[in-house]
C-alpha positions as a Python dict, from the first residue, in 0.01 Angstrom:
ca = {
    (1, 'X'): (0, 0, 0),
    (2, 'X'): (-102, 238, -282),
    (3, 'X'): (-77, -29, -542),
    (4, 'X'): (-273, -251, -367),
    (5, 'X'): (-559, -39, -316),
    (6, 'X'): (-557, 80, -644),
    (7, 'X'): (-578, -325, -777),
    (8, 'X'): (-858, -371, -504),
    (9, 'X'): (-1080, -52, -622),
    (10, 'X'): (-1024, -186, -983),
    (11, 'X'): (-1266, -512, -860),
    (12, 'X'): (-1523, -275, -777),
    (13, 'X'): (-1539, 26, -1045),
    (14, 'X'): (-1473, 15, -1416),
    (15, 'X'): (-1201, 297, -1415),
    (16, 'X'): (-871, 190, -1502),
    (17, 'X'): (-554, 148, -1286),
    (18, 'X'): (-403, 495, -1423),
    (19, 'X'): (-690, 714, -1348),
    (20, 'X'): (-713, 655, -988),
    (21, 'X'): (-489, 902, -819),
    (22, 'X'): (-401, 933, -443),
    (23, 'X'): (-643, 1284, -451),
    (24, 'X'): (-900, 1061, -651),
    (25, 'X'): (-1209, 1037, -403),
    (26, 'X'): (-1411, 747, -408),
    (27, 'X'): (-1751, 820, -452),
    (28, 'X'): (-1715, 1137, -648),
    (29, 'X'): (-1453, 1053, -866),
    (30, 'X'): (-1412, 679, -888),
    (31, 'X'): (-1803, 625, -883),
    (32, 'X'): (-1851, 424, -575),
    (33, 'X'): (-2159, 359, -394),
    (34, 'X'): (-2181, 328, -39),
    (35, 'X'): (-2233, -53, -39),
    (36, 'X'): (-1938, -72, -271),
    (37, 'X'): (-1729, 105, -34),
    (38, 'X'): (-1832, -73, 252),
    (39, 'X'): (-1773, -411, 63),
    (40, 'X'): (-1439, -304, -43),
    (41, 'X'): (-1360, -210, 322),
    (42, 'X'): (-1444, -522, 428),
    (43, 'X'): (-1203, -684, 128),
    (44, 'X'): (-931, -457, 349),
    (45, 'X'): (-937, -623, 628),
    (46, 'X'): (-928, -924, 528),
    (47, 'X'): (-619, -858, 292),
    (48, 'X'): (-447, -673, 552),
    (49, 'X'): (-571, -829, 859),
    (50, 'X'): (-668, -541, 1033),
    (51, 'X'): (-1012, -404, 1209),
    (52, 'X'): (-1165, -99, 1053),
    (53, 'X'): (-1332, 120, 1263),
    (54, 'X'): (-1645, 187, 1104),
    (55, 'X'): (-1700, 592, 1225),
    (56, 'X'): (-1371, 654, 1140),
    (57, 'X'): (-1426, 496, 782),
    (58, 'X'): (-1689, 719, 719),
    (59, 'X'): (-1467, 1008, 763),
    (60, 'X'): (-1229, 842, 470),
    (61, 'X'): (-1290, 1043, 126),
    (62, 'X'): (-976, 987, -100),
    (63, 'X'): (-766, 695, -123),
    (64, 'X'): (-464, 891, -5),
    (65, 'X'): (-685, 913, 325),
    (66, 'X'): (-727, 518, 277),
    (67, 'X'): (-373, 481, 256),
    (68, 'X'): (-301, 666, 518),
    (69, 'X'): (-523, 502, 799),
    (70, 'X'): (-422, 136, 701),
    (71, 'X'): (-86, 227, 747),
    (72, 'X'): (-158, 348, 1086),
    (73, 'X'): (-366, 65, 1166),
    (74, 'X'): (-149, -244, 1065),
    (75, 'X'): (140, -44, 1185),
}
């Protein structure tokens, strides 16, 4: 799951694979925007087939915290 977030943020930010860390957070660290976010979210679901809930996405800051609520959700 890790891996393939960390392949999906590299289509939205230059920053390269080994730099992104599970404590990395996205808009501070990695340099997303908010649409960015939101498109890559969308990207997500699609990839994973799951529903994202959008309130609860806003309370995602780091991909570990990514990680962690796809795995709940397509569990």
């Amino acid at each position: 799951m890790f891996e393939k977030l960390v392949e999906l943020i590299g289509n939205y930010v230059e920053v390269e694979a080994e730099q992104i860390h599970p404590e990395s957070r996205f808009m501070e660290d990695l340099g997303f925007t908010s649409f960015d976010f939101m498109s890559m979210l969308g990207e997500l679901e699609e990839e994973f087939d799951v529903e994202i809930d959008q309130k609860e996405a806003a309370n995602i800051r780091t991909v570990q915290e990514a990680v962690e609520y796809l795995e709940k959700i397509s569990a």
